[in-house]
Amino acid sequence: MGVVNVTPDSFSDGGRWFTPDAAVAHGLELLAQGADLLDVGGESTRPGARRVPVEDELARVLPVVSRLTAAGAAVSVDTTRALVAHAAVDAGAVLVNDVSGGLADEAMPGVVARTGAAYVAMHWRGHADVMDELDDYDDVVADVRRELAERVAVLRAAGVRDDQVVLDPGLGFAKPGASNWPLLARLPELVADGFPVLVGASRKRFLGHLLARPDGEPAPPLARDRATAAVSALAAAAGAWCVRVHEVAGSADAVRVAAAWRHAGAPVVPAASPGAPDDEEMPVDEDATTGRSWT
C-alpha cells in the first residue's frame, strides 16, 4: 500500500504532494514502483496534529481518488469520517483505512456495511493531539488484541461482514516508543486471530529513535526507509497481509524476498499418484498473503 498524502503538514513529506496534480502523479509513480493499493489521505495524523474541517478533507481527497481510480488504480481512503469514507467509495475507493477503528465517528460502521467496502480497523485510543498520553498497557499485545476484538464486535453488530475487515495494530498511535516492538515481534499472534493484518511502520518515530545519531538526535523521516523495508520483510514473513509505506520500491522487493523465503520453507507435499483427484495437488502459495484481495 503506497501512501499518497494530500496534506500540507505530513510528518514524512511536508506537503510535497498537496495539490491534486502532484498527488496523482505521485500515486502513479508508486504504482510503477510496485504498489498494489494507493492510500489517499487528506488529514494528517502526525503527533500533535489538529483536525481539519470536513469540507477541506473532502476537497483534498475526492479529486485524487477519482483520478487515480480512472487511471486503473485500486484506491483506499485514509479517513476517520463516515461522510468522507462514503463519498470516497462513491468516487471509486475500494477500501476505507480508518485509523480510529470507528471510534472517531460512530456512523462509520454503518457506512462500511452499506457500501460493502473493505475496511481497515486500526487500534486507536485518541486523536493525534492527545494520543501520546494514552501509552499505558499491561501487555501491549494482549491489550491491542482485546481492543481490536471489541471493534470487530461493533462492526459485526452494524452488519459488516468478516470478509470486509482488516486489522491494524496501530504502530505509533498511543505508542510513541518501545510499545511498538512487541507488536511486531508477536505479530503472528494478531495474524492468528483470523483477519488480514495491515502493518504501518513506515518512517515512524520509533524507527527514528532506533536509528538515532550518536548525539541522540532521531534519524529524520526520509532516513528511515531502509529500516521500513526491513520491517516490511519481517512483517510479510510473519503473515501480514499488507504493509503501508511511503517508499514503495524497497518494501516491494523486501516482500518478494519474504515470500520466496516462506515458500522455500513450506512443507513438501508428495506429487499425486496417477489417477488421483485434483484436490490432492499441492496448494498454491499466494505470496505470503491471506489470499484475500480487493484489487
XYZ file of N, CA, C and O in Angstrom, residues 89-220:
528
model
N -15.798 6.178 -1.459
C -16.236 4.920 -2.061
C -17.088 5.206 -3.290
O -16.952 4.560 -4.337
N -17.968 6.203 -3.202
C -18.758 6.598 -4.369
C -17.862 7.051 -5.512
O -18.201 6.884 -6.698
N -16.702 7.615 -5.173
C -15.763 8.100 -6.191
C -14.848 6.994 -6.712
O -14.037 7.246 -7.606
N -14.966 5.783 -6.144
C -14.204 4.653 -6.666
C -13.290 3.946 -5.696
O -12.694 2.923 -6.047
N -13.141 4.452 -4.470
C -12.285 3.774 -3.498
C -12.860 2.398 -3.160
O -14.080 2.230 -3.059
N -11.979 1.424 -2.955
C -12.421 0.058 -2.648
C -12.178 -0.311 -1.197
O -12.630 -1.366 -0.736
N -11.475 0.549 -0.468
C -11.132 0.245 0.915
C -11.128 1.538 1.723
O -10.685 2.587 1.239
N -11.625 1.445 2.955
C -11.595 2.563 3.886
C -10.563 2.233 4.964
O -10.697 1.223 5.659
N -9.550 3.070 5.088
C -8.486 2.874 6.072
C -8.725 3.858 7.217
O -8.392 5.038 7.116
N -9.332 3.380 8.287
C -9.766 4.227 9.394
C -8.840 4.026 10.587
O -8.919 3.009 11.281
N -7.974 5.016 10.853
C -7.022 4.844 11.946
C -7.695 4.799 13.311
O -7.081 4.372 14.290
N -8.960 5.208 13.391
C -9.666 5.171 14.677
C -10.450 3.883 14.887
O -11.035 3.690 15.958
N -10.498 3.024 13.893
C -11.274 1.793 14.025
C -12.753 2.036 14.261
O -13.458 1.183 14.807
N -13.257 3.198 13.865
C -14.664 3.534 14.048
C -14.962 4.312 15.315
O -16.091 4.759 15.516
N -13.950 4.529 16.163
C -14.181 5.235 17.421
C -14.367 6.733 17.223
O -15.023 7.389 18.036
N -13.796 7.302 16.170
C -13.896 8.744 15.951
C -15.235 9.160 15.371
O -15.622 10.325 15.479
N -15.953 8.243 14.759
C -17.236 8.559 14.130
C -18.126 7.329 14.220
O -17.903 6.335 13.532
N -19.145 7.405 15.055
C -19.994 6.235 15.291
C -20.798 5.834 14.068
O -21.338 4.728 14.010
N -20.863 6.703 13.056
C -21.573 6.361 11.828
C -20.742 5.507 10.887
O -21.263 4.967 9.905
N -19.440 5.365 11.160
C -18.560 4.654 10.234
C -18.961 3.199 10.010
O -19.016 2.743 8.852
N -19.236 2.401 11.053
C -19.598 1.003 10.788
C -20.812 0.860 9.861
O -20.834 -0.021 8.994
N -21.794 1.737 10.012
C -22.959 1.671 9.145
C -22.619 1.962 7.699
O -23.144 1.317 6.781
N -21.746 2.933 7.464
C -21.318 3.249 6.099
C -20.581 2.064 5.489
O -20.803 1.709 4.325
N -19.714 1.441 6.268
C -18.979 0.280 5.761
C -19.935 -0.849 5.414
O -19.805 -1.505 4.373
N -20.933 -1.079 6.265
C -21.906 -2.133 5.997
C -22.714 -1.828 4.738
O -22.932 -2.716 3.892
N -23.146 -0.583 4.576
C -23.992 -0.230 3.428
C -23.228 -0.260 2.116
O -23.755 -0.669 1.082
N -21.985 0.195 2.135
C -21.219 0.261 0.884
C -20.587 -1.071 0.512
O -20.290 -1.308 -0.659
N -20.349 -1.930 1.510
C -19.669 -3.191 1.238
C -18.181 -3.050 1.008
O -17.504 -4.014 0.613
N -17.618 -1.853 1.267
C -16.188 -1.632 1.058
C -15.369 -2.417 2.077
O -15.825 -2.699 3.186
N -14.156 -2.753 1.701
C -13.225 -3.321 2.668
C -12.879 -2.247 3.688
O -12.934 -1.046 3.400
N -12.516 -2.678 4.892
C -12.352 -1.720 5.991
C -11.194 -2.113 6.886
O -11.149 -3.232 7.403
N -10.255 -1.198 7.057
C -9.152 -1.399 7.988
C -9.532 -0.771 9.327
O -9.745 0.442 9.414
N -9.628 -1.610 10.356
C -9.874 -1.137 11.715
C -8.536 -1.122 12.444
O -7.974 -2.178 12.739
N -8.042 0.073 12.717
C -6.755 0.198 13.386
C -6.954 0.372 14.883
O -7.968 0.917 15.328
N -5.966 -0.088 15.661
C -6.005 0.150 17.105
C -5.716 1.625 17.372
O -4.724 2.175 16.897
N -6.577 2.250 18.180
C -6.550 3.700 18.378
C -7.152 4.018 19.729
O -8.118 3.369 20.157
N -6.609 4.999 20.389
C -7.160 5.398 21.688
C -7.501 6.882 21.767
O -8.077 7.313 22.764
N -7.141 7.669 20.776
C -7.433 9.094 20.819
C -6.802 9.819 19.661
O -5.910 9.299 18.987
N -7.277 11.028 19.414
C -6.781 11.817 18.292
C -5.313 12.204 18.478
O -4.742 12.089 19.565
N -4.727 12.696 17.403
C -3.284 12.931 17.358
C -2.794 13.904 18.423
O -1.648 13.812 18.871
N -3.654 14.828 18.851
C -3.201 15.821 19.820
C -3.128 15.282 21.244
O -2.566 15.937 22.130
N -3.675 14.096 21.488
C -3.650 13.522 22.843
C -3.107 12.097 22.884
O -2.908 11.540 23.961
N -2.836 11.501 21.736
C -2.576 10.063 21.713
C -1.330 9.654 22.500
O -1.281 8.558 23.070
N -0.310 10.512 22.543
C 0.916 10.126 23.241
C 0.698 9.968 24.744
O 1.478 9.286 25.425
N -0.341 10.596 25.266
C -0.648 10.484 26.687
C -1.339 9.162 27.026
O -1.531 8.858 28.203
N -1.696 8.402 26.030
C -2.502 7.188 26.223
C -1.688 5.910 26.088
O -2.243 4.835 25.915
N -0.379 6.025 26.157
C 0.524 4.868 26.061
C 0.622 4.191 27.430
O 1.595 4.361 28.164
N -0.407 3.424 27.775
C -0.492 2.778 29.084
C -1.064 1.379 28.891
O -2.267 1.220 28.650
N -0.204 0.369 28.956
C -0.606 -1.005 28.680
C -0.094 -1.941 29.772
O 0.998 -1.743 30.302
N -0.881 -2.964 30.079
C -0.380 -4.043 30.928
C 0.489 -4.982 30.094
O 1.642 -5.243 30.415
N -0.076 -5.472 29.002
C 0.623 -6.270 27.999
C 0.147 -5.706 26.665
O -1.013 -5.892 26.284
N 1.011 -4.954 25.986
C 0.546 -4.203 24.825
C -0.076 -5.110 23.763
O -1.072 -4.741 23.128
N 0.458 -6.311 23.565
C -0.090 -7.200 22.544
C -1.481 -7.698 22.957
O -2.430 -7.647 22.170
N -1.601 -8.157 24.189
C -2.898 -8.635 24.667
C -3.925 -7.507 24.684
O -5.094 -7.699 24.313
N -3.501 -6.317 25.116
C -4.430 -5.184 25.181
C -4.888 -4.770 23.787
O -6.075 -4.491 23.567
N -3.968 -4.716 22.841
C -4.331 -4.341 21.471
C -5.269 -5.375 20.861
O -6.274 -5.025 20.217
N -4.976 -6.638 21.054
C -5.862 -7.689 20.517
C -7.260 -7.586 21.113
O -8.263 -7.715 20.399
N -7.328 -7.344 22.417
C -8.640 -7.241 23.059
C -9.423 -6.028 22.539
O -10.619 -6.127 22.229
N -8.748 -4.894 22.418
C -9.435 -3.692 21.966
C -9.832 -3.783 20.492
O -10.882 -3.257 20.087
N -9.036 -4.457 19.677
C -9.440 -4.693 18.293
C -10.628 -5.642 18.221
O -11.531 -5.464 17.382
N -10.654 -6.649 19.085
C -11.800 -7.566 19.118
C -13.084 -6.817 19.469
O -14.168 -7.135 18.944
N -12.976 -5.815 20.327
C -14.146 -5.003 20.656
C -14.628 -4.229 19.436
O -15.839 -4.090 19.216
N -13.700 -3.736 18.623
C -14.097 -3.025 17.398
C -14.747 -3.977 16.404
O -15.709 -3.612 15.726
N -14.230 -5.188 16.300
C -14.829 -6.171 15.403
C -16.268 -6.473 15.834
O -17.175 -6.589 14.992
N -16.500 -6.573 17.122
C -17.854 -6.835 17.616
C -18.805 -5.708 17.221
O -19.955 -5.958 16.826
N -18.343 -4.462 17.305
C -19.170 -3.325 16.905
C -19.458 -3.377 15.407
O -20.586 -3.123 14.957
N -18.444 -3.698 14.615
C -18.629 -3.796 13.171
C -19.632 -4.885 12.816
O -20.529 -4.681 11.983
N -19.513 -6.039 13.444
C -20.457 -7.129 13.176
C -21.876 -6.718 13.535
O -22.828 -7.018 12.805
N -22.028 -6.037 14.656
C -23.363 -5.617 15.092
C -23.994 -4.645 14.100
O -25.227 -4.580 13.978
N -23.153 -3.903 13.376
C -23.659 -2.959 12.377
C -23.923 -3.620 11.032
O -24.411 -2.955 10.105
N -23.576 -4.902 10.900
C -23.816 -5.615 9.649
C -22.614 -5.741 8.747
O -22.742 -6.190 7.597
N -21.442 -5.380 9.241
C -20.224 -5.539 8.453
C -19.823 -7.005 8.450
O -19.793 -7.660 9.495
N -19.529 -7.544 7.280
C -19.114 -8.936 7.155
C -17.652 -9.093 7.558
O -16.828 -8.190 7.346
N -17.319 -10.257 8.088
C -15.932 -10.514 8.462
C -14.995 -10.396 7.268
O -13.839 -9.971 7.421
N -15.472 -10.771 6.077
C -14.571 -10.732 4.920
C -14.323 -9.316 4.399
O -13.570 -9.128 3.446
N -14.925 -8.316 5.036
C -14.603 -6.923 4.726
C -13.483 -6.378 5.607
O -12.917 -5.327 5.301
N -13.169 -7.054 6.691
C -12.383 -6.467 7.771
C -10.903 -6.826 7.692
O -10.530 -7.987 7.489
N -10.076 -5.812 7.870
C -8.633 -5.939 8.040
C -8.294 -5.293 9.380
O -8.882 -4.268 9.747
N -7.352 -5.862 10.117
C -6.932 -5.294 11.391
C -5.538 -4.685 11.278
O -4.700 -5.169 10.516
N -5.305 -3.633 12.059
C -4.027 -2.932 12.068
C -3.664 -2.657 13.526
O -4.467 -2.049 14.249
N -2.485 -3.083 13.994
C -2.130 -2.874 15.395
C -1.856 -1.428 15.772
O -1.664 -1.118 16.942
N -1.830 -0.520 14.811
C -1.710 0.898 15.127
C -0.352 1.329 15.634
O -0.241 2.050 16.625
N 0.688 0.932 14.936
C 2.040 1.332 15.342
C 2.133 2.862 15.398
O 1.711 3.558 14.473
N 2.667 3.369 16.484
C 2.845 4.807 16.629
C 1.660 5.551 17.195
O 1.793 6.702 17.616
N 0.499 4.934 17.236
C -0.704 5.577 17.750
C -0.924 5.143 19.199
O -1.175 3.968 19.468
N -0.814 6.097 20.126
C -0.799 5.792 21.561
C 0.350 4.828 21.889
O 0.285 4.079 22.850
N 1.371 4.887 21.046
C 2.568 4.050 21.209
C 3.757 4.837 20.668
O 4.272 4.532 19.588
N 4.219 5.846 21.393
C 5.286 6.694 20.847
C 6.655 6.040 20.777
O 7.517 6.513 20.041
N 6.866 4.951 21.516
C 8.216 4.388 21.555
C 8.258 2.883 21.621
O 7.851 2.172 20.698
N 8.716 2.349 22.763
C 9.029 0.931 22.889
C 7.826 0.017 22.744
O 7.986 -1.173 22.450
N 6.628 0.517 22.941
C 5.434 -0.334 22.848
C 5.225 -0.923 21.454
O 4.487 -1.898 21.295
N 5.869 -0.338 20.453
C 5.682 -0.838 19.082
C 6.384 -2.176 18.846
O 5.898 -3.003 18.067
N 7.538 -2.374 19.482
C 8.344 -3.547 19.159
C 7.683 -4.869 19.539
O 7.741 -5.830 18.748
N 7.035 -4.997 20.698
C 6.346 -6.271 20.970
C 5.250 -6.583 19.957
O 5.008 -7.755 19.631
N 4.576 -5.557 19.453
C 3.530 -5.794 18.455
C 4.107 -6.380 17.173
O 3.481 -7.239 16.535
N 5.305 -5.941 16.800
C 5.952 -6.508 15.623
C 6.517 -7.897 15.913
O 6.349 -8.830 15.122
N 7.163 -8.048 17.055
C 7.780 -9.334 17.383
C 6.737 -10.431 17.558
O 7.011 -11.601 17.267
N 5.554 -10.067 18.015
C 4.497 -11.043 18.262
C 3.357 -10.914 17.247
O 2.218 -11.294 17.508
N 3.695 -10.420 16.060
C 2.689 -10.232 15.019
C 1.922 -11.515 14.686
O 0.716 -11.466 14.418
N 2.562 -12.701 14.691
C 1.795 -13.919 14.407
C 0.593 -14.122 15.338
O -0.392 -14.758 14.948
N 0.650 -13.576 16.556
C -0.500 -13.710 17.453
C -1.700 -12.940 16.913
O -2.847 -13.395 17.013
N -1.453 -11.768 16.351
C -2.540 -10.997 15.760
C -3.028 -11.653 14.471
O -4.238 -11.713 14.214
N -2.103 -12.154 13.664
C -2.486 -12.862 12.439
C -3.359 -14.064 12.771
O -4.326 -14.378 12.063
N -3.049 -14.725 13.888
C -3.793 -15.928 14.281
C -5.232 -15.636 14.661
O -6.050 -16.563 14.752
N -5.577 -14.362 14.866
C -6.970 -14.036 15.179
C -7.878 -14.173 13.971
O -9.104 -14.071 14.095
N -7.309 -14.394 12.784
C -8.112 -14.791 11.640
C -8.432 -13.716 10.629
O -9.062 -13.999 9.611
N -8.016 -12.484 10.869
C -8.263 -11.406 9.916
C -6.958 -11.011 9.230
O -5.884 -11.118 9.819
N -7.034 -10.530 7.984
C -5.833 -9.976 7.364
C -5.289 -8.841 8.228
O -6.046 -8.107 8.867
N -3.977 -8.691 8.233
C -3.336 -7.688 9.079
C -2.544 -6.711 8.216
O -1.741 -7.122 7.372
N -2.784 -5.431 8.451
C -2.041 -4.354 7.809
C -1.024 -3.804 8.808
O -1.365 -3.539 9.962
N 0.207 -3.622 8.355
C 1.263 -3.076 9.209
C 1.716 -1.742 8.634
O 2.116 -1.664 7.472
N 1.663 -0.701 9.463
C 2.058 0.636 9.032
C 3.191 1.184 9.873
O 2.962 1.980 10.786
N 4.402 0.752 9.587
C 5.574 1.212 10.343
C 6.318 2.336 9.644
O 7.212 2.947 10.227
N 5.959 2.644 8.428
C 6.776 3.466 7.553
C 7.151 4.822 8.155
O 6.299 5.629 8.513
N 8.451 5.047 8.268
C 9.034 6.326 8.682
C 8.588 6.794 10.065
O 8.718 7.980 10.383
N 8.085 5.924 10.891
C 7.528 6.368 12.167
C 8.610 6.635 13.209
O 9.759 6.236 13.080
N 8.193 7.332 14.269
C 9.142 7.827 15.278
C 9.978 6.737 15.912
O 11.162 6.931 16.184
N 9.371 5.592 16.167
C 10.141 4.554 16.858
C 11.308 4.070 16.009
O 12.342 3.652 16.541
N 11.175 4.153 14.686
C 12.313 3.838 13.824
C 13.355 4.956 13.879
O 14.557 4.693 13.850
N 12.887 6.188 13.954
C 13.813 7.300 14.082
C 14.647 7.205 15.349
O 15.855 7.487 15.342
N 14.021 6.781 16.444
C 14.762 6.615 17.700
C 15.747 5.447 17.612
O 16.865 5.521 18.127
N 15.329 4.380 16.946
C 16.223 3.235 16.770
C 17.486 3.636 16.015
O 18.587 3.163 16.321
N 17.339 4.514 15.036
C 18.434 4.907 14.158
C 19.074 6.223 14.581
O 19.742 6.875 13.775
N 18.884 6.605 15.833
C 19.367 7.901 16.309
C 20.870 8.064 16.106
O 21.645 7.099 16.181
N 21.280 9.295 15.868
C 22.696 9.630 15.713
C 23.406 9.534 17.071
O 22.743 9.480 18.114
N 24.721 9.551 17.079
C 25.451 9.462 18.347
C 25.052 10.519 19.377
O 25.132 10.284 20.582
N 24.586 11.681 18.916
C 24.177 12.729 19.854
C 22.755 12.529 20.367
O 22.241 13.356 21.128
N 22.118 11.424 19.934
C 20.776 11.124 20.389
C 19.669 11.690 19.530
O 18.485 11.400 19.762
N 20.017 12.487 18.524
C 19.003 13.064 17.641
C 18.400 11.967 16.764
O 19.114 11.226 16.082
N 17.058 11.799 16.778
C 16.447 10.752 15.953
C 16.735 10.958 14.472
O 16.848 12.093 14.001
N 16.855 9.864 13.750
C 17.010 9.954 12.301
C 15.772 10.620 11.705
O 14.647 10.338 12.119
N 15.933 11.508 10.728
C 14.776 12.173 10.122
C 13.941 11.188 9.308
O 14.422 10.109 8.934
